[in-house]
Coordinates of C-alpha atoms in Angstrom, one line a residue:
Chain A
M1 CA 102.4 36.1 -29.3
L2 CA 105.5 35.5 -27.2
R3 CA 107.4 38.4 -25.6
L4 CA 110.4 38.2 -23.5
E5 CA 111.6 41.3 -21.5
N6 CA 115.1 41.5 -20.1
L7 CA 115.1 37.8 -19.4
S8 CA 118.2 36.6 -17.4
V9 CA 119.0 33.2 -16.1
T10 CA 122.1 32.3 -14.0
F11 CA 123.1 28.8 -13.0
N12 CA 124.9 28.1 -9.8
A13 CA 124.7 31.7 -8.7
N14 CA 127.2 33.0 -6.2
T15 CA 129.5 30.0 -6.6
V16 CA 132.7 29.5 -8.5
N17 CA 130.7 27.7 -11.1
E18 CA 128.4 30.6 -11.7
R19 CA 127.4 30.8 -15.3
K20 CA 125.1 33.3 -16.9
A21 CA 123.1 31.2 -19.4
L22 CA 120.9 34.1 -20.6
K23 CA 121.8 37.7 -20.4
N24 CA 119.0 40.3 -20.7
I25 CA 117.2 38.7 -23.6
N26 CA 114.5 40.8 -25.3
L27 CA 112.5 38.9 -28.0
K28 CA 109.2 39.3 -29.6
L29 CA 107.4 36.7 -31.8
D30 CA 104.3 37.8 -33.7
S31 CA 101.3 35.6 -34.1
G32 CA 102.1 32.9 -36.7
D33 CA 105.9 33.4 -36.6
F34 CA 108.0 30.3 -37.1
V35 CA 111.4 31.1 -35.6
T36 CA 114.4 28.8 -35.8
V37 CA 117.0 29.1 -33.2
I38 CA 120.7 28.2 -33.7
G39 CA 123.8 28.5 -31.6
S40 CA 126.6 26.3 -30.4
N41 CA 126.5 24.2 -27.3
G42 CA 126.1 26.3 -24.2
S43 CA 124.8 29.3 -26.0
G44 CA 121.5 29.3 -24.1
K45 CA 119.1 27.8 -26.6
S46 CA 117.7 25.1 -24.4
T47 CA 117.7 27.4 -21.4
L48 CA 115.6 29.9 -23.4
M49 CA 113.0 27.2 -24.0
N50 CA 113.1 25.9 -20.4
A51 CA 112.6 29.4 -19.1
V52 CA 109.6 29.9 -21.4
C53 CA 107.9 26.7 -20.5
G54 CA 108.7 27.0 -16.8
S55 CA 111.1 24.1 -16.1
C56 CA 113.9 26.4 -15.0
N57 CA 113.8 29.4 -12.7
I58 CA 114.7 32.8 -14.0
D59 CA 116.6 35.6 -12.2
S60 CA 114.8 38.6 -13.6
G61 CA 112.7 39.7 -16.5
K62 CA 109.2 39.0 -17.8
I63 CA 107.6 36.4 -20.0
F64 CA 104.3 37.1 -21.9
V65 CA 102.4 34.6 -24.0
G66 CA 99.4 36.0 -25.9
G67 CA 99.6 39.2 -23.9
K68 CA 99.4 37.3 -20.6
N69 CA 102.2 37.6 -18.0
I70 CA 103.2 34.0 -17.2
T71 CA 106.6 34.8 -15.6
Y72 CA 105.5 33.1 -12.3
A73 CA 103.0 30.6 -13.6
K74 CA 103.7 26.9 -12.8
E75 CA 105.0 24.6 -15.5
H76 CA 101.8 22.6 -15.9
R77 CA 99.7 25.8 -16.0
R78 CA 101.8 27.1 -18.8
A79 CA 101.4 23.8 -20.6
R80 CA 97.7 24.8 -21.2
Y81 CA 98.8 27.1 -24.0
I82 CA 102.4 25.9 -24.7
G83 CA 103.0 22.7 -26.7
R84 CA 106.4 21.2 -26.3
L85 CA 108.7 18.6 -27.9
F86 CA 111.9 17.3 -26.4
Q87 CA 115.0 16.1 -28.1
D88 CA 114.6 12.7 -26.5
P89 CA 111.7 10.9 -28.2
L90 CA 111.1 9.0 -24.9
K91 CA 110.3 12.1 -23.0
G92 CA 107.1 13.1 -24.9
T93 CA 105.0 10.0 -24.5
A94 CA 103.9 7.5 -21.8
P95 CA 105.4 4.2 -23.0
N96 CA 103.1 1.8 -21.1
M97 CA 99.9 3.5 -22.3
T98 CA 98.4 2.9 -25.7
I99 CA 98.5 5.4 -28.6
E100 CA 94.8 6.3 -28.0
E101 CA 95.3 6.8 -24.3
N102 CA 98.3 9.1 -24.9
L103 CA 96.3 11.2 -27.4
G104 CA 93.3 11.2 -24.9
L105 CA 95.5 12.7 -22.3
A106 CA 96.8 15.3 -24.7
Y107 CA 93.3 16.0 -25.9
S108 CA 92.2 17.0 -22.5
R109 CA 94.9 19.6 -22.2
G110 CA 93.8 22.8 -20.5
K111 CA 90.6 21.2 -19.3
K112 CA 90.0 20.0 -15.8
R113 CA 90.6 16.2 -15.6
S114 CA 87.3 14.8 -14.3
L115 CA 85.8 11.4 -13.7
S116 CA 84.2 11.4 -17.1
I117 CA 85.2 8.6 -19.4
G118 CA 88.8 8.9 -20.6
I119 CA 88.3 8.5 -24.4
S120 CA 84.9 8.7 -26.0
N121 CA 84.0 7.2 -29.4
R122 CA 83.9 10.6 -30.9
D123 CA 87.4 11.3 -29.7
L124 CA 88.6 8.0 -31.2
K125 CA 87.3 9.0 -34.6
L126 CA 89.1 12.3 -34.4
F127 CA 92.3 10.6 -33.3
R128 CA 92.1 8.1 -36.2
E129 CA 91.7 11.0 -38.7
K130 CA 94.6 12.9 -37.2
L131 CA 96.9 9.9 -37.1
A132 CA 96.0 9.1 -40.7
E133 CA 97.1 12.6 -41.6
L134 CA 100.6 11.8 -40.3
D135 CA 100.7 9.1 -42.9
I136 CA 103.0 6.7 -41.0
G137 CA 100.4 3.9 -40.5
L138 CA 99.7 4.6 -36.8
E139 CA 95.9 4.9 -37.4
D140 CA 95.7 1.1 -37.4
R141 CA 97.7 0.5 -34.3
M142 CA 95.8 2.7 -31.8
K143 CA 95.7 0.0 -29.1
T144 CA 99.5 -0.5 -29.3
P145 CA 101.5 0.7 -26.3
V146 CA 103.6 3.6 -27.3
G147 CA 106.8 1.9 -26.0
L148 CA 106.7 -0.4 -29.0
L149 CA 107.0 2.4 -31.5
S150 CA 110.2 3.6 -33.1
G151 CA 111.8 6.9 -32.1
G152 CA 110.5 8.6 -35.3
Q153 CA 107.0 7.3 -34.8
R154 CA 107.0 8.4 -31.2
Q155 CA 108.3 11.9 -32.1
A156 CA 105.6 12.3 -34.8
L157 CA 103.0 11.2 -32.2
T158 CA 104.3 13.6 -29.7
L159 CA 104.0 16.3 -32.3
L160 CA 100.4 15.4 -32.8
M161 CA 99.8 15.4 -29.1
A162 CA 101.4 18.8 -28.6
T163 CA 99.2 20.3 -31.3
I164 CA 95.9 18.3 -31.1
V165 CA 94.6 21.1 -29.0
T166 CA 96.1 24.1 -30.9
P167 CA 98.6 25.7 -28.6
K168 CA 99.4 29.4 -28.6
L169 CA 103.0 28.6 -28.8
L170 CA 104.9 25.5 -29.9
L171 CA 108.4 24.8 -28.6
L172 CA 110.6 22.3 -30.5
D173 CA 113.9 21.5 -28.8
E174 CA 116.0 19.8 -31.5
H175 CA 113.1 17.4 -31.9
T176 CA 114.7 15.6 -34.9
A177 CA 118.3 15.4 -33.6
A178 CA 117.9 11.8 -32.2
L179 CA 116.4 10.5 -35.5
D180 CA 118.1 9.1 -38.6
P181 CA 118.3 11.5 -41.5
V182 CA 115.3 10.1 -43.5
T183 CA 113.0 10.0 -40.5
A184 CA 114.2 13.4 -39.4
D185 CA 113.2 14.8 -42.8
K186 CA 109.8 13.1 -42.5
V187 CA 109.2 14.5 -39.0
M188 CA 110.3 17.9 -40.2
S189 CA 107.9 18.0 -43.1
I190 CA 105.1 16.8 -40.7
T191 CA 106.1 19.6 -38.4
E192 CA 105.9 22.2 -41.1
K193 CA 102.5 21.0 -42.3
I194 CA 101.0 21.0 -38.8
V195 CA 102.4 24.4 -38.0
K196 CA 101.2 25.9 -41.3
D197 CA 97.8 24.3 -41.2
N198 CA 97.1 25.6 -37.7
N199 CA 99.1 28.8 -38.0
I200 CA 100.9 28.1 -34.7
T201 CA 103.6 30.4 -33.4
T202 CA 106.6 28.2 -33.2
L203 CA 110.1 28.4 -31.7
M204 CA 112.4 25.6 -33.0
I205 CA 115.9 24.9 -31.8
T206 CA 118.0 23.1 -34.4
H207 CA 121.7 22.1 -34.8
N208 CA 121.2 21.9 -38.5
V209 CA 122.0 25.3 -40.0
S210 CA 120.5 24.5 -43.4
N211 CA 117.3 23.5 -41.7
A212 CA 117.3 26.7 -39.7
L213 CA 117.2 28.7 -43.0
E214 CA 115.0 26.3 -44.9
Y215 CA 112.1 26.3 -42.4
G216 CA 110.3 29.2 -40.8
N217 CA 110.3 32.9 -41.4
K218 CA 112.8 34.1 -38.9
T219 CA 116.1 32.9 -37.5
L220 CA 117.5 33.7 -34.1
V221 CA 121.2 33.2 -33.5
L222 CA 122.3 32.9 -29.9
S223 CA 125.8 33.1 -28.5
Q224 CA 126.9 32.9 -24.9
G225 CA 123.5 33.9 -23.6
N226 CA 123.1 36.9 -25.9
I227 CA 121.1 37.4 -29.1
L228 CA 123.8 37.6 -31.8
A229 CA 121.3 38.2 -34.6
Y230 CA 117.6 38.0 -35.3
I231 CA 117.3 37.6 -39.1
E232 CA 114.1 38.0 -41.0
G233 CA 112.6 39.2 -44.3
E234 CA 115.0 40.0 -47.1
E235 CA 118.1 39.7 -45.0
R236 CA 117.1 36.1 -44.3
A237 CA 116.2 35.4 -47.9
N238 CA 119.7 36.4 -48.9
M239 CA 121.4 34.6 -46.0
S240 CA 123.7 31.8 -46.9
L241 CA 125.4 29.2 -44.8
S242 CA 128.7 30.9 -45.1
K243 CA 127.3 34.2 -44.0
I244 CA 126.0 32.6 -40.8
M245 CA 129.5 31.2 -40.2
E246 CA 130.9 34.7 -40.6
L247 CA 128.4 36.0 -38.0
Y248 CA 129.8 33.4 -35.6
A249 CA 133.4 34.3 -36.4
D250 CA 132.6 37.9 -35.6
S251 CA 131.2 37.1 -32.2
S252 CA 133.7 37.0 -29.4
G253 CA 135.5 33.7 -28.9
D254 CA 132.5 31.5 -29.9
T255 CA 133.0 29.2 -32.8
L256 CA 130.8 26.8 -34.6
T257 CA 131.0 23.3 -33.5
D258 CA 132.1 20.6 -36.0
K259 CA 128.6 19.1 -35.7
M260 CA 127.1 22.2 -37.2
L261 CA 129.7 22.7 -39.9
F262 CA 129.4 19.3 -41.4
Q263 CA 125.7 19.0 -41.4
Chain B
M1 CA 98.7 -22.1 -40.3
S2 CA 100.3 -25.2 -38.9
I3 CA 100.1 -26.2 -35.3
S4 CA 103.9 -25.8 -34.8
N5 CA 103.4 -22.2 -35.8
I6 CA 100.8 -21.5 -33.2
I7 CA 102.6 -23.4 -30.4
N8 CA 106.1 -22.2 -31.1
K9 CA 108.9 -22.7 -28.7
K10 CA 108.6 -19.3 -27.2
N11 CA 105.0 -19.7 -26.2
I12 CA 105.6 -23.0 -24.6
L13 CA 108.5 -21.6 -22.6
S14 CA 106.4 -18.7 -21.4
L15 CA 103.7 -21.1 -20.3
V16 CA 106.0 -23.3 -18.2
P17 CA 106.1 -21.2 -15.0
K18 CA 102.3 -20.7 -15.1
L19 CA 101.7 -24.5 -15.5
V20 CA 104.1 -25.4 -12.8
L21 CA 102.5 -23.0 -10.4
V22 CA 99.0 -24.1 -11.2
I23 CA 99.9 -27.7 -10.8
L24 CA 101.8 -26.9 -7.6
L25 CA 98.8 -25.1 -6.2
L26 CA 96.4 -27.9 -7.1
V27 CA 98.7 -30.5 -5.5
I28 CA 99.0 -28.3 -2.4
I29 CA 95.2 -27.9 -2.2
N30 CA 94.5 -31.6 -2.8
T31 CA 97.1 -33.3 -0.6
Q32 CA 97.9 -31.0 2.2
M33 CA 94.9 -29.2 3.3
T34 CA 91.6 -30.0 4.9
E35 CA 88.5 -28.3 3.6
S36 CA 88.5 -25.8 6.4
V37 CA 92.1 -24.8 5.7
V38 CA 91.3 -24.3 2.0
L39 CA 88.4 -22.1 2.9
G40 CA 90.3 -20.2 5.6
T41 CA 93.2 -19.5 3.2
L42 CA 90.8 -18.3 0.5
E43 CA 89.3 -15.9 3.0
K44 CA 92.7 -14.5 3.9
G45 CA 93.6 -14.3 0.3
L46 CA 90.5 -12.1 -0.4
V47 CA 91.2 -9.9 2.6
F48 CA 94.8 -9.4 1.6
S49 CA 93.8 -8.7 -2.0
F50 CA 93.0 -5.1 -1.0
L51 CA 96.5 -4.8 0.2
A52 CA 97.9 -6.1 -3.1
L53 CA 95.6 -3.7 -5.0
G54 CA 96.9 -0.7 -2.9
I55 CA 100.5 -1.7 -3.6
F56 CA 99.7 -2.3 -7.2
I57 CA 98.8 1.4 -7.3
S58 CA 101.9 2.7 -5.6
F59 CA 104.4 0.3 -6.9
R60 CA 103.2 -0.5 -10.4
I61 CA 101.2 2.6 -11.4
L62 CA 103.0 5.4 -9.6
D63 CA 106.3 3.4 -9.8
I64 CA 107.2 4.3 -6.2
P65 CA 107.7 1.7 -3.4
D66 CA 105.6 3.3 -0.6
L67 CA 106.8 2.2 2.8
S68 CA 104.0 4.0 4.7
V69 CA 102.0 0.9 3.9
D70 CA 103.3 -0.8 7.0
G71 CA 101.8 2.0 9.1
T72 CA 98.6 2.4 7.2
F73 CA 97.7 -1.3 7.4
T74 CA 97.9 -1.1 11.2
L75 CA 96.0 2.2 11.0
G76 CA 93.2 0.4 9.3
V77 CA 93.3 -2.4 11.9
A78 CA 93.2 0.2 14.7
V79 CA 90.4 2.3 13.4
S80 CA 88.3 -0.7 12.5
V81 CA 88.9 -2.6 15.7
M82 CA 88.1 0.4 17.9
N83 CA 84.8 1.1 16.1
A84 CA 83.8 -2.6 16.1
Y85 CA 84.6 -2.8 19.8
N86 CA 82.2 0.1 20.3
G87 CA 79.6 -1.6 18.2
S88 CA 79.8 0.0 14.8
P89 CA 82.0 -2.3 12.5
V90 CA 80.7 -0.8 9.2
R91 CA 81.6 2.7 10.3
G92 CA 85.0 1.4 11.3
I93 CA 85.7 0.1 7.9
I94 CA 84.6 3.4 6.2
L95 CA 86.6 5.5 8.6
A96 CA 89.6 3.3 8.2
V97 CA 89.6 3.9 4.4
I98 CA 89.4 7.7 5.1
A99 CA 92.2 7.6 7.7
G100 CA 94.4 5.5 5.4
A101 CA 93.8 8.0 2.5
A102 CA 94.7 10.9 4.8
A103 CA 97.9 9.2 5.8
G104 CA 98.7 8.6 2.2
C105 CA 98.2 12.3 1.5
V106 CA 100.8 13.0 4.2
T107 CA 103.3 10.8 2.4
G108 CA 102.3 12.4 -0.9
L109 CA 102.8 15.9 0.4
L110 CA 106.2 15.0 1.8
V111 CA 107.3 13.6 -1.5
T112 CA 105.9 16.3 -3.8
K113 CA 105.8 19.6 -2.0
L114 CA 108.6 19.1 0.5
K115 CA 110.8 17.0 -1.9
V116 CA 111.5 14.2 0.6
Q117 CA 112.8 11.1 -1.1
P118 CA 109.9 8.6 -1.6
I119 CA 111.4 5.8 0.5
L120 CA 112.2 8.2 3.3
A121 CA 108.8 9.8 3.2
G122 CA 107.2 6.4 3.6
I123 CA 109.4 5.6 6.6
I124 CA 108.6 9.0 8.2
T125 CA 104.8 8.4 7.8
M126 CA 105.1 4.8 9.0
T127 CA 107.1 5.8 12.1
A128 CA 104.7 8.6 12.9
L129 CA 101.7 6.2 12.5
Y130 CA 103.2 3.8 15.0
S131 CA 102.5 6.3 17.8
I132 CA 99.2 7.3 16.3
N133 CA 98.0 3.7 16.1
L134 CA 99.0 3.0 19.7
K135 CA 97.1 6.2 20.7
I136 CA 94.0 5.0 18.8
M137 CA 94.0 1.6 20.3
S138 CA 95.3 2.7 23.7
R139 CA 96.8 -0.8 24.2
P140 CA 98.9 -3.1 22.0
N141 CA 96.1 -5.5 21.2
I142 CA 92.3 -5.7 21.4
S143 CA 90.1 -8.7 21.0
L144 CA 86.7 -8.5 19.3
W145 CA 85.5 -11.7 21.0
R146 CA 81.7 -11.7 21.2
K147 CA 81.5 -8.4 19.4
D148 CA 79.7 -7.8 16.1
T149 CA 81.8 -7.5 13.0
L150 CA 81.0 -7.1 9.4
F151 CA 81.2 -10.8 9.0
T152 CA 79.1 -11.9 12.0
Y153 CA 76.1 -9.9 10.5
F154 CA 75.9 -12.6 7.8
E155 CA 76.7 -15.6 9.9
D156 CA 73.1 -16.7 10.1
S157 CA 72.1 -16.3 6.5
L158 CA 75.3 -17.4 4.8
G159 CA 76.7 -20.0 7.3
E160 CA 80.3 -21.0 7.1
Y161 CA 80.8 -19.2 3.7
N162 CA 80.0 -15.8 5.2
K163 CA 83.6 -14.5 5.2
V164 CA 84.3 -15.6 1.7
I165 CA 81.1 -14.1 0.3
V166 CA 81.2 -10.8 2.2
S167 CA 84.9 -10.1 1.5
G168 CA 84.4 -11.4 -2.1
I169 CA 81.5 -9.0 -2.8
V170 CA 83.4 -6.0 -1.3
L171 CA 86.5 -7.0 -3.3
I172 CA 84.6 -7.2 -6.6
A173 CA 82.9 -3.9 -5.9
V174 CA 86.2 -2.2 -5.1
S175 CA 88.1 -3.7 -8.0
L176 CA 85.3 -2.7 -10.4
I177 CA 85.4 0.9 -9.1
L178 CA 89.2 1.0 -9.3
F179 CA 89.1 -0.4 -12.9
L180 CA 86.6 2.2 -14.0
F181 CA 88.4 5.0 -12.2
L182 CA 91.7 4.1 -14.0
K183 CA 89.8 4.5 -17.3
T184 CA 88.6 8.0 -16.6
Q185 CA 90.5 11.1 -17.5
L186 CA 91.7 11.5 -13.9
G187 CA 92.7 7.8 -13.8
M188 CA 94.6 8.1 -17.1
S189 CA 96.4 11.1 -15.8
L190 CA 97.4 9.1 -12.7
R191 CA 98.7 6.3 -14.8
A192 CA 100.7 8.6 -17.0
T193 CA 102.3 10.3 -14.0
G194 CA 104.0 7.0 -13.0
D195 CA 104.9 6.3 -16.7
N196 CA 106.4 9.6 -17.8
E197 CA 106.3 12.7 -15.6
F198 CA 107.7 15.0 -18.2
M199 CA 104.9 14.2 -20.6
V200 CA 102.4 14.7 -17.9
R201 CA 103.5 18.2 -17.0
A202 CA 103.8 19.0 -20.7
S203 CA 100.1 18.0 -21.0
S204 CA 99.1 20.6 -18.4
I205 CA 98.5 17.9 -15.7
N206 CA 99.7 18.8 -12.2
S207 CA 101.9 15.8 -11.5
D208 CA 102.2 16.7 -7.8
T209 CA 98.4 16.5 -7.4
M210 CA 98.3 13.2 -9.2
K211 CA 101.0 11.7 -7.0
I212 CA 99.2 12.8 -3.8
L213 CA 96.0 11.3 -5.2
G214 CA 97.8 8.0 -6.0
F215 CA 99.3 7.8 -2.5
A216 CA 95.9 8.5 -0.9
L217 CA 94.2 5.9 -3.1
A218 CA 96.9 3.3 -2.4
N219 CA 97.0 3.8 1.3
G220 CA 93.2 3.9 1.5
L221 CA 93.1 0.5 0.0
V222 CA 95.8 -0.8 2.3
S223 CA 94.0 0.6 5.3
L224 CA 90.8 -1.1 4.0
S225 CA 92.7 -4.4 3.9
G226 CA 93.8 -3.8 7.5
A227 CA 90.2 -3.0 8.5
M228 CA 88.8 -6.1 6.9
Y229 CA 91.6 -8.2 8.4
A230 CA 90.9 -7.0 11.9
Q231 CA 87.2 -7.8 11.8
Y232 CA 88.0 -11.1 9.9
S233 CA 90.3 -12.2 12.7
S234 CA 88.3 -10.5 15.4
A235 CA 91.4 -9.0 16.9
G236 CA 93.6 -6.0 16.4
D237 CA 97.3 -5.8 17.1
T238 CA 99.6 -2.7 16.7
N239 CA 102.3 -4.9 15.1
S240 CA 100.1 -6.4 12.4
G241 CA 101.4 -4.1 9.7
T242 CA 105.0 -5.1 9.9
G243 CA 106.4 -6.3 6.6
M244 CA 103.1 -5.6 4.7
L245 CA 104.9 -3.9 1.8
V246 CA 106.9 -7.0 1.1
V247 CA 103.9 -9.2 1.5
G248 CA 102.0 -7.1 -1.0
L249 CA 105.0 -7.1 -3.4
A250 CA 105.2 -10.8 -3.2
S251 CA 101.5 -11.1 -4.0
I252 CA 101.9 -8.9 -7.1
I253 CA 105.0 -10.7 -8.3
I254 CA 103.3 -14.1 -8.0
G255 CA 100.2 -12.7 -9.7
E256 CA 102.3 -11.4 -12.6
I257 CA 103.4 -14.9 -13.4
F258 CA 99.9 -15.5 -14.5
F259 CA 99.3 -12.2 -16.3
K260 CA 102.3 -10.9 -18.1
K261 CA 100.4 -8.3 -20.1
H262 CA 100.6 -4.8 -18.8
S263 CA 97.0 -3.7 -18.9
I264 CA 94.9 -2.3 -16.1
L265 CA 92.5 -5.2 -16.1
F266 CA 95.3 -7.8 -15.9
G267 CA 97.1 -5.8 -13.3
I268 CA 94.1 -5.8 -11.0
L269 CA 93.5 -9.5 -11.6
A270 CA 97.2 -10.3 -11.0
A271 CA 97.0 -8.5 -7.7
I272 CA 94.0 -10.4 -6.5
I273 CA 95.1 -13.8 -7.8
G274 CA 98.6 -13.2 -6.6
A275 CA 97.4 -12.3 -3.1
T276 CA 95.3 -15.5 -2.9
A277 CA 98.0 -17.7 -4.4
Y278 CA 100.5 -16.3 -1.9
R279 CA 98.3 -17.3 1.0
Y280 CA 98.0 -20.9 -0.4
V281 CA 101.8 -21.2 -0.8
L282 CA 102.2 -19.9 2.7
A283 CA 99.6 -22.3 4.0
F284 CA 101.3 -25.2 2.2
A285 CA 104.7 -24.2 3.8
M286 CA 103.1 -24.1 7.2
G287 CA 101.4 -27.4 6.5
L288 CA 104.8 -28.9 5.9
G289 CA 105.8 -27.7 9.3
M290 CA 107.2 -24.2 8.7
D291 CA 107.3 -22.2 11.9
S292 CA 104.7 -19.3 11.6
N293 CA 107.5 -17.0 12.8
Y294 CA 109.1 -17.5 9.4
T295 CA 106.2 -16.1 7.3
K296 CA 107.9 -12.7 6.8
L297 CA 111.2 -14.3 6.0
F298 CA 109.3 -16.4 3.5
S299 CA 107.8 -13.4 1.7
A300 CA 111.1 -11.5 1.8
V301 CA 112.8 -14.4 0.1
I302 CA 110.1 -14.6 -2.6
V303 CA 110.4 -10.9 -3.4
A304 CA 114.2 -11.1 -3.4
I305 CA 114.3 -14.1 -5.7
A306 CA 111.6 -12.7 -8.1
I307 CA 113.5 -9.4 -8.5
A308 CA 116.8 -11.1 -8.9
V309 CA 115.7 -13.6 -11.6
P310 CA 116.6 -11.5 -14.6
A311 CA 120.1 -10.7 -13.3
V312 CA 120.7 -14.4 -12.4
K313 CA 119.5 -15.4 -15.8
G314 CA 122.0 -13.1 -17.3
Y315 CA 124.9 -14.6 -15.3
A316 CA 123.8 -18.1 -16.2
V317 CA 123.7 -17.2 -19.9
D318 CA 127.2 -15.6 -19.7
F319 CA 128.5 -18.7 -17.8
Y320 CA 127.0 -21.0 -20.4
K321 CA 128.6 -19.1 -23.3
R322 CA 132.0 -18.8 -21.7
Y323 CA 132.6 -22.2 -20.3
I324 CA 130.2 -24.6 -22.1
L325 CA 130.2 -23.1 -25.6
K326 CA 133.7 -21.8 -25.0
G327 CA 133.0 -18.8 -27.2
K328 CA 131.8 -20.8 -30.2
G329 CA 128.8 -18.6 -30.6
G330 CA 125.2 -19.3 -30.2
D331 CA 122.6 -16.7 -30.1
S332 CA 123.3 -13.7 -27.9
K333 CA 120.7 -13.0 -25.3
C334 CA 120.7 -9.7 -23.7

């Protein structure tokens, strides 16, 4: 579903601050794969996502989604088939608009925005059902501006918005990192349910190593812009936290951050 | 539920500025003005409501202070006055809207495609329009004395209320269309663009197109205001746009005293009522003997004060805690 060929990204090219964020990445996700991505700060996780969804320019390489070459497609064009969640819950929703208006915007994803009515009654019924499935009581607050919701509620809503029109690819960039542990678990379980129900190909960055092994079917370990390991199947089933640590120790000069060790 | 519950302290406090303003306006209207001044001020208020609506779109919906407004207002004046001078006032108003929207597109393109900072883009368009407006009018001012305007058409049938009724009907129609537009998919995308650009792009909306659309819409409305104003006052002046952004901002800020709620309907109402109230406050000040040269200073002060209020409130609370309570506590207000 997603294929990356020799993808390279360099920041501040030709200056003293030049940094190669991604070095010749080759990666393939099959339809329905749920891949978790781990790596220390600066390993290129977020750059990988930004490159896929078009918010950063790449040096060379090709990006395919669903067999289509999108290497040079504009960000909003790619958004037609890529759903995306940011780490910051504030980024995914329009705070001064109501829950139903936010969902209405997300629901017209991929279609041409016309002068037809923003939200029809049939849409409202669908939104109510979908919100009820989240089970966080939002279905009764559809006229509430999103700015009044908590971070966890907003992130759950963003998740629904990103998937209400089933995307070909879902990108989750540490989407639970800014939430408290209980809410983070709740949002994670909602994530898993939605991804499973719709069989969405997903790429999830996480700083939580145990989450990375618990969820999904494959795990990608990045280090300094390279793929350190792509773990799947039996190898992944037998993988333990300490083994992942060893992987890191083996890689040149990169160590796990404290944040990852203590989680 | 007891009465004290319904009318709690907070509600009363939030009502105070509104009541003060309403009482002030009533006093102004009753004591200071003759009937013709009241009527004339209302006419101006309606004509400048289009300006406030335009600035509502750029400043409140897109969240960008658009300085090209000073140029597009005059553009509306120029196009409208020239067409009326040549005998077609209605065509003048329609062409003015189109010209204003085109000028808005220029600002929009500068901001989005050429990455010029919004304020600077507005200044560039405004400066360029200064020459264009002079070119259109070919001299600094033109009088429409004894010429037909949109308003003179209805002089016979409507009498002295012709200006209020005509501009009122146009205003209601435009506001209604604007309101309905902002509820469509396109309108919702526009609103979201000012609210959260990341989210908009992630929802497969081209935020650049939306911004250009917003600038076009805003400047079209401002130009309409200029066009109406020229025919209302039967004169056109190449300097009439100076300070219009601040005038519009003052209107919106005054209007928002009445409508705190951030919804589209209240936003539009706030712009209209604010623009009208602003004219009454201005007329009152002039009735007290304010030099008409000070009107721009007046609106600048209103905007500066209104925007500074939260900061000054904060200082006052700090001062109170530090020197009056002497650190003995009290509720912390942030």
